Coordinates of C-alpha atoms in Angstrom, one line a residue:
M52 CA 144.2 220.7 -83.8
T53 CA 146.4 222.6 -86.2
P54 CA 146.8 221.3 -89.9
D55 CA 150.6 221.0 -89.1
A56 CA 149.8 218.3 -86.5
T57 CA 147.2 216.5 -88.5
S58 CA 149.7 216.0 -91.1
A59 CA 152.3 214.8 -88.9
D60 CA 149.9 212.1 -87.8
A61 CA 148.8 211.2 -91.0
R62 CA 152.5 210.6 -91.8
T63 CA 153.4 208.7 -88.5
P64 CA 152.5 204.9 -89.3
P65 CA 150.5 203.1 -86.8
D66 CA 153.3 200.6 -85.2
A67 CA 155.8 203.4 -85.0
G68 CA 155.6 203.6 -81.1
K69 CA 156.4 199.8 -81.0
A70 CA 159.4 200.1 -83.3
A71 CA 160.7 202.9 -81.1
A72 CA 160.1 200.8 -78.0
T73 CA 161.9 197.6 -79.4
T74 CA 164.8 200.0 -80.8
N75 CA 165.5 201.6 -77.3
P76 CA 164.7 198.9 -74.2
Q77 CA 164.6 200.7 -71.0
P78 CA 166.7 198.6 -68.5
R79 CA 165.0 196.5 -65.8
S80 CA 166.1 195.5 -62.5
T81 CA 166.8 192.0 -61.7
A82 CA 167.2 192.6 -58.0
L83 CA 163.8 190.6 -56.8
E84 CA 164.0 187.9 -59.5
P85 CA 165.5 184.5 -58.2
A86 CA 168.3 182.8 -60.3
A87 CA 167.8 180.5 -62.8
K88 CA 168.2 176.9 -61.3
P89 CA 170.7 174.5 -62.5
L90 CA 170.2 171.7 -64.3
E91 CA 170.2 168.5 -62.3
P92 CA 170.6 164.9 -63.5
A93 CA 167.6 162.6 -63.9
A94 CA 166.8 160.6 -60.7
K95 CA 167.4 156.9 -61.0
P96 CA 164.0 155.0 -60.6
P97 CA 163.5 153.4 -57.3
G98 CA 164.6 149.6 -56.9
P99 CA 166.8 147.5 -54.7
T100 CA 169.8 148.4 -56.2
A101 CA 169.3 152.0 -56.5
E102 CA 172.2 154.2 -55.3
P103 CA 172.1 157.9 -54.5
T104 CA 173.0 160.1 -57.4
P105 CA 176.7 161.4 -57.6
G106 CA 176.6 165.0 -56.4
S107 CA 172.8 165.0 -55.4
A108 CA 171.5 166.2 -52.3
E109 CA 170.5 162.8 -51.3
Q110 CA 174.3 161.7 -51.5
R111 CA 175.2 165.0 -49.3
D112 CA 172.7 164.1 -46.8
L113 CA 174.0 160.4 -46.7
G114 CA 177.7 161.7 -46.2
V115 CA 179.0 159.9 -49.0
A116 CA 181.9 161.7 -50.8
S117 CA 182.7 160.8 -54.2
F118 CA 185.9 161.3 -56.5
T119 CA 185.8 161.5 -60.4
T120 CA 187.9 159.7 -62.7
A121 CA 187.7 160.1 -66.4
G122 CA 184.3 162.3 -65.7
I123 CA 182.9 159.4 -64.0
A124 CA 181.9 159.9 -60.4
T125 CA 182.6 156.6 -58.3
P126 CA 181.6 156.2 -54.5
A127 CA 184.8 156.5 -52.3
A128 CA 183.7 153.1 -50.4
S129 CA 185.2 151.2 -53.4
F130 CA 188.4 152.9 -53.2
P131 CA 190.0 150.9 -50.9
M132 CA 189.3 147.7 -52.7
A133 CA 190.6 149.1 -55.9
A134 CA 193.7 149.9 -53.6
R135 CA 194.3 146.7 -52.7
S136 CA 193.6 145.1 -56.2
L137 CA 196.2 147.7 -57.5
G138 CA 198.8 146.8 -54.8
R139 CA 198.6 143.1 -55.4
Q140 CA 198.9 143.8 -58.9
F141 CA 202.2 146.1 -58.1
L142 CA 203.6 143.5 -55.9
E143 CA 203.2 140.7 -58.5
L144 CA 204.9 143.1 -60.9
L145 CA 207.7 143.9 -58.5
L146 CA 208.2 140.4 -56.8
P147 CA 206.5 137.8 -59.3
S148 CA 206.4 134.2 -58.2
T149 CA 209.1 132.1 -59.3
C150 CA 210.3 128.6 -59.6
R151 CA 211.5 127.1 -56.4
I152 CA 214.6 125.7 -58.4
C153 CA 215.5 127.7 -61.1
D154 CA 213.8 131.1 -60.4
A155 CA 211.9 131.2 -63.6
C156 CA 208.8 133.3 -63.5
V157 CA 205.6 131.2 -62.8
A158 CA 202.0 131.4 -61.9
A159 CA 201.0 132.5 -58.5
D160 CA 199.6 129.2 -57.8
E161 CA 202.4 127.3 -58.8
D162 CA 205.9 126.2 -57.1
F163 CA 207.9 124.9 -60.3
C164 CA 208.2 125.7 -63.7
R165 CA 207.0 123.3 -66.4
R166 CA 210.7 122.1 -67.4
C167 CA 211.8 121.6 -63.7
L168 CA 208.2 119.8 -62.8
R169 CA 208.9 117.4 -65.7
H170 CA 212.4 116.6 -64.5
L171 CA 211.1 116.3 -61.0
T172 CA 208.5 113.7 -61.8
Q173 CA 209.8 111.6 -64.6
S174 CA 210.3 109.0 -62.1
E175 CA 207.0 108.7 -60.8
P176 CA 205.7 105.8 -63.1
L177 CA 208.8 103.7 -61.9
M178 CA 208.0 104.4 -58.3
R179 CA 204.9 102.9 -58.7
S180 CA 206.4 99.5 -58.6
A181 CA 208.6 100.6 -55.7
C182 CA 209.0 97.8 -52.9
A183 CA 206.4 98.7 -50.1
R184 CA 209.0 97.7 -47.3
C185 CA 212.3 99.3 -48.6
A186 CA 210.9 101.6 -51.4
R187 CA 213.4 100.3 -54.0
P188 CA 212.0 101.0 -57.3
G189 CA 211.0 98.2 -59.7
A190 CA 211.1 95.4 -57.2
S191 CA 207.2 94.8 -57.1
K192 CA 204.2 94.8 -59.1
P193 CA 202.9 98.2 -59.7
Q194 CA 200.6 99.3 -57.0
G195 CA 197.1 99.3 -57.9
I196 CA 195.5 102.1 -59.9
T197 CA 191.9 103.1 -59.8
A198 CA 189.7 104.1 -62.6
S199 CA 190.3 107.9 -61.7
G200 CA 193.8 107.3 -62.7
P201 CA 197.4 107.7 -61.6
S202 CA 196.3 110.0 -59.0
S203 CA 194.8 107.5 -56.9
V204 CA 197.7 105.3 -56.5
R205 CA 197.1 103.2 -53.4
L206 CA 199.8 103.1 -50.7
D207 CA 198.3 100.4 -48.5
P208 CA 200.7 97.3 -47.4
I209 CA 200.6 95.0 -49.9
P210 CA 203.1 91.7 -49.8
T211 CA 206.2 92.0 -52.0
D212 CA 209.0 89.8 -52.7
C213 CA 211.8 92.3 -53.0
Q214 CA 215.2 90.7 -53.9
A215 CA 216.9 93.7 -52.1
C216 CA 215.4 93.6 -48.6
R217 CA 214.2 90.1 -48.5
N218 CA 217.2 89.3 -46.0
E219 CA 217.2 92.5 -44.4
S220 CA 215.9 93.2 -41.1
F221 CA 214.2 97.0 -40.5
A222 CA 212.8 98.2 -37.4
F223 CA 210.4 100.4 -39.6
D224 CA 207.4 98.5 -41.0
R225 CA 207.3 100.4 -44.5
C226 CA 209.0 102.9 -46.6
L227 CA 207.6 105.4 -49.2
A228 CA 209.6 107.5 -51.4
L229 CA 208.3 110.1 -53.6
W230 CA 211.1 110.4 -56.6
T231 CA 214.5 108.8 -57.2
Y232 CA 217.4 110.5 -56.1
Q233 CA 219.0 111.5 -59.4
G234 CA 219.0 114.8 -61.5
E235 CA 217.1 117.9 -60.7
V236 CA 215.5 115.7 -57.5
R237 CA 219.0 115.6 -56.2
E238 CA 219.8 119.3 -56.6
A239 CA 216.4 120.0 -55.1
V240 CA 217.0 117.5 -52.1
V241 CA 220.3 119.2 -51.2
A242 CA 219.3 122.9 -51.7
A243 CA 216.0 122.3 -49.6
K244 CA 218.5 121.4 -46.4
Y245 CA 219.4 125.1 -46.4
A246 CA 217.4 128.4 -44.7
S247 CA 217.5 130.3 -47.8
K248 CA 215.6 127.5 -49.5
V249 CA 212.6 127.1 -47.2
A250 CA 210.1 127.7 -50.0
L251 CA 211.7 124.8 -51.7
A252 CA 211.3 122.7 -48.9
D253 CA 207.5 123.8 -48.2
A254 CA 207.0 122.6 -52.0
L255 CA 208.6 119.3 -51.3
G256 CA 206.9 118.4 -48.2
R257 CA 203.4 119.4 -49.9
R258 CA 203.7 117.0 -52.7
L259 CA 205.1 114.2 -50.1
A260 CA 202.0 114.8 -48.4
Q261 CA 199.6 114.5 -51.5
K262 CA 201.4 111.3 -52.3
I263 CA 200.7 109.8 -48.7
A264 CA 197.2 111.1 -48.7
E265 CA 196.4 109.5 -51.9
G266 CA 197.3 106.1 -50.8
L267 CA 196.9 105.9 -46.9
L268 CA 193.6 108.3 -46.9
G269 CA 192.4 107.7 -50.2
A270 CA 192.1 111.2 -51.9
D271 CA 189.6 110.1 -54.5
R272 CA 186.8 108.9 -51.9
P273 CA 183.9 111.1 -51.7
N274 CA 184.5 112.4 -47.9
P275 CA 188.0 112.9 -47.4
S276 CA 187.4 113.6 -43.6
A277 CA 186.8 109.7 -43.2
P278 CA 190.1 107.6 -43.3
S279 CA 189.9 104.8 -46.0
A280 CA 192.6 102.8 -44.1
P281 CA 192.2 101.0 -40.9
D282 CA 193.3 102.9 -37.8
G283 CA 196.5 101.0 -37.3
L284 CA 197.6 101.9 -40.8
L285 CA 197.2 105.9 -40.2
P286 CA 199.8 107.7 -38.6
D287 CA 198.9 109.9 -35.7
L288 CA 202.3 111.3 -35.0
I289 CA 204.8 112.9 -37.5
T290 CA 208.3 113.5 -36.6
S291 CA 211.6 113.9 -38.5
V292 CA 215.1 112.6 -38.4
P293 CA 216.9 115.1 -36.4
S294 CA 220.4 116.9 -37.5
H295 CA 223.0 117.9 -35.1
R296 CA 222.8 121.4 -33.8
W297 CA 225.9 122.6 -35.3
R298 CA 225.2 121.2 -38.7
R299 CA 221.8 123.2 -38.3
I300 CA 223.8 126.3 -37.7
Q301 CA 225.9 125.8 -40.6
R302 CA 222.9 125.4 -43.1
G303 CA 220.8 128.3 -41.1
G304 CA 218.0 126.3 -40.1
G305 CA 215.2 124.9 -42.3
G306 CA 215.8 121.3 -43.7
V307 CA 214.0 118.3 -42.7
G308 CA 212.1 119.9 -40.0
V309 CA 210.3 122.4 -42.4
L310 CA 210.0 119.3 -44.7
A311 CA 208.0 117.3 -41.9
A312 CA 206.2 120.1 -40.5
V313 CA 204.6 121.2 -43.9
T314 CA 203.6 117.5 -44.6
A315 CA 202.0 117.3 -41.3
K316 CA 200.0 120.2 -42.0
S317 CA 199.0 119.3 -45.4
L318 CA 197.9 116.1 -44.3
Q319 CA 195.6 117.5 -41.6
R320 CA 193.8 119.3 -44.4
A321 CA 193.4 116.0 -46.2
G322 CA 191.8 114.7 -42.9
L323 CA 194.5 112.8 -41.1
N324 CA 194.2 113.5 -37.2
C325 CA 197.9 113.8 -36.7
S326 CA 200.6 116.5 -35.4
Y327 CA 204.2 117.1 -36.0
R328 CA 206.5 116.9 -32.9
P329 CA 210.1 117.1 -33.3
I330 CA 210.9 114.5 -30.2
L331 CA 213.9 113.3 -31.4
K332 CA 217.5 114.5 -30.7
T333 CA 221.2 113.5 -31.7
T334 CA 223.7 112.4 -29.0
R335 CA 226.6 113.3 -30.8
R336 CA 227.9 114.7 -34.1
I337 CA 227.4 112.1 -37.2
R338 CA 229.6 112.1 -40.0
K339 CA 227.9 112.3 -43.4
Q340 CA 226.7 109.0 -44.6
A341 CA 227.2 109.8 -48.2
W342 CA 230.9 109.4 -47.5
L343 CA 230.6 105.9 -46.1
G344 CA 230.0 102.3 -47.1
D345 CA 227.1 100.2 -45.9
R346 CA 228.6 98.6 -42.8
E347 CA 230.3 102.1 -42.1
R348 CA 226.8 103.9 -42.1
V349 CA 225.4 101.2 -39.7
E350 CA 227.9 102.0 -37.2
N351 CA 227.9 105.7 -37.7
V352 CA 224.6 106.2 -36.8
R353 CA 224.5 103.4 -34.0
G354 CA 223.4 105.2 -30.7
A355 CA 223.3 108.4 -32.1
F356 CA 219.5 109.3 -31.5
R357 CA 217.2 109.5 -28.6
I358 CA 214.0 110.9 -27.5
A359 CA 214.0 114.8 -26.2
R360 CA 212.4 113.4 -23.1
R361 CA 211.9 117.1 -21.6
R362 CA 210.1 118.2 -24.5
W363 CA 208.0 115.6 -25.3
R364 CA 206.7 115.2 -21.9
S365 CA 205.6 118.9 -21.6
A366 CA 203.7 118.4 -24.3
G367 CA 201.7 115.6 -22.5
G368 CA 202.8 113.2 -25.2
S369 CA 203.4 109.4 -25.2
L370 CA 204.7 107.3 -27.7
Q371 CA 203.0 104.2 -26.2
N372 CA 201.1 102.2 -29.1
R373 CA 201.4 105.1 -31.4
H374 CA 202.0 104.8 -35.2
V375 CA 204.7 107.2 -35.9
L376 CA 205.2 108.8 -39.6
L377 CA 209.1 109.2 -39.8
V378 CA 210.1 112.0 -42.2
D379 CA 213.3 112.2 -44.2
D380 CA 214.5 114.0 -47.2
V381 CA 216.4 110.7 -48.8
I382 CA 217.1 106.8 -48.1
T383 CA 219.9 105.3 -49.4
T384 CA 220.7 102.0 -47.4
G385 CA 218.0 102.8 -44.7
S386 CA 220.6 102.8 -41.8
T387 CA 219.7 106.0 -40.4
A388 CA 216.0 105.2 -40.9
N389 CA 216.7 101.8 -39.1
E390 CA 218.1 103.2 -36.1
V391 CA 215.6 106.2 -35.4
A392 CA 212.6 103.7 -35.8
R393 CA 214.6 101.0 -33.4
V394 CA 214.5 104.1 -30.9
L395 CA 211.0 105.1 -31.5
K396 CA 209.8 101.5 -31.0
A397 CA 211.7 101.2 -28.0
S398 CA 210.1 104.1 -26.5
G399 CA 206.7 102.5 -27.0
A400 CA 205.8 103.2 -30.8
S401 CA 203.8 100.1 -32.3
R402 CA 204.5 101.0 -36.0
V403 CA 207.1 103.2 -37.7
T404 CA 206.4 104.2 -41.7
V405 CA 209.1 106.2 -43.5
A406 CA 208.5 108.8 -46.1
V407 CA 211.2 110.6 -48.0
V408 CA 211.2 112.8 -50.8
A409 CA 213.9 110.6 -52.8
R410 CA 214.9 107.1 -53.1
A411 CA 218.5 106.7 -53.9

């Protein structure tokens, strides 16, 4: 070894080779090296409610798609339910529930606003003392109220000494009226005659049925399916006072027929075994009773109603020994209800109960 080489080695530090290798790295081939695996979310612990992790292999194997909202993956199976809920909210916003009288916005399960409901029901305390025969308010002692309060007012026949109907001869056995015919009640009864107010007739029918059920069926009893009154006092057929065909055309339909049909359906849900049948029809046009005096009213409806035999017989029905519930919107002197009840009893009905929305 030459002296120059020896001196060169002496001058070179021991770690010079490593430093050079670090300063000038050689390129390496990555063709044979596997790519780094992406990080996967931690698996959920097994359990009865464990679901596949969104985006995981398990979810792809199950064929479950997912969509992401605000960074949160949600199973697509919940989308139809969310869409229906959103649709209902949109419809409530677009077509909100309104009062059947004044069109003010109300809750979805309400028929009337607080103001209209207060005006409609303000005569209910007075009607608790109505005559059980002619429904004239204040004609008898208040009907019994149980411990459960006014909602349990009994409507079973009670002896009365009504000065208004003591000398009257009625073909019907009793009359039930929901309210007195004044103010908001008058407007509601008149409006419910027209097809454009079918929703109002529906609401009135359900309230009339509730009044009947609370009395004849006893809505406060533990078993609503078991009638609380004897069979003879429970109506098994519901019908309505008919209107002439041309008058129905002028009003566009609806009216008392809708009122009676809704009353029947509501009573069926309350446990009464009955059905609505429009078994009556008019024989001629009738002048409006509101324009006539007491005697003229009687003559106006005399012979104006009959049983629709073909329709009734085709349904396999018979009035023999039946208790008929006759529904109308308003009663004043009782001339119309009396004539219809006479026709029903002449055809075999054993008992006729009249139920109206309002007593004039």
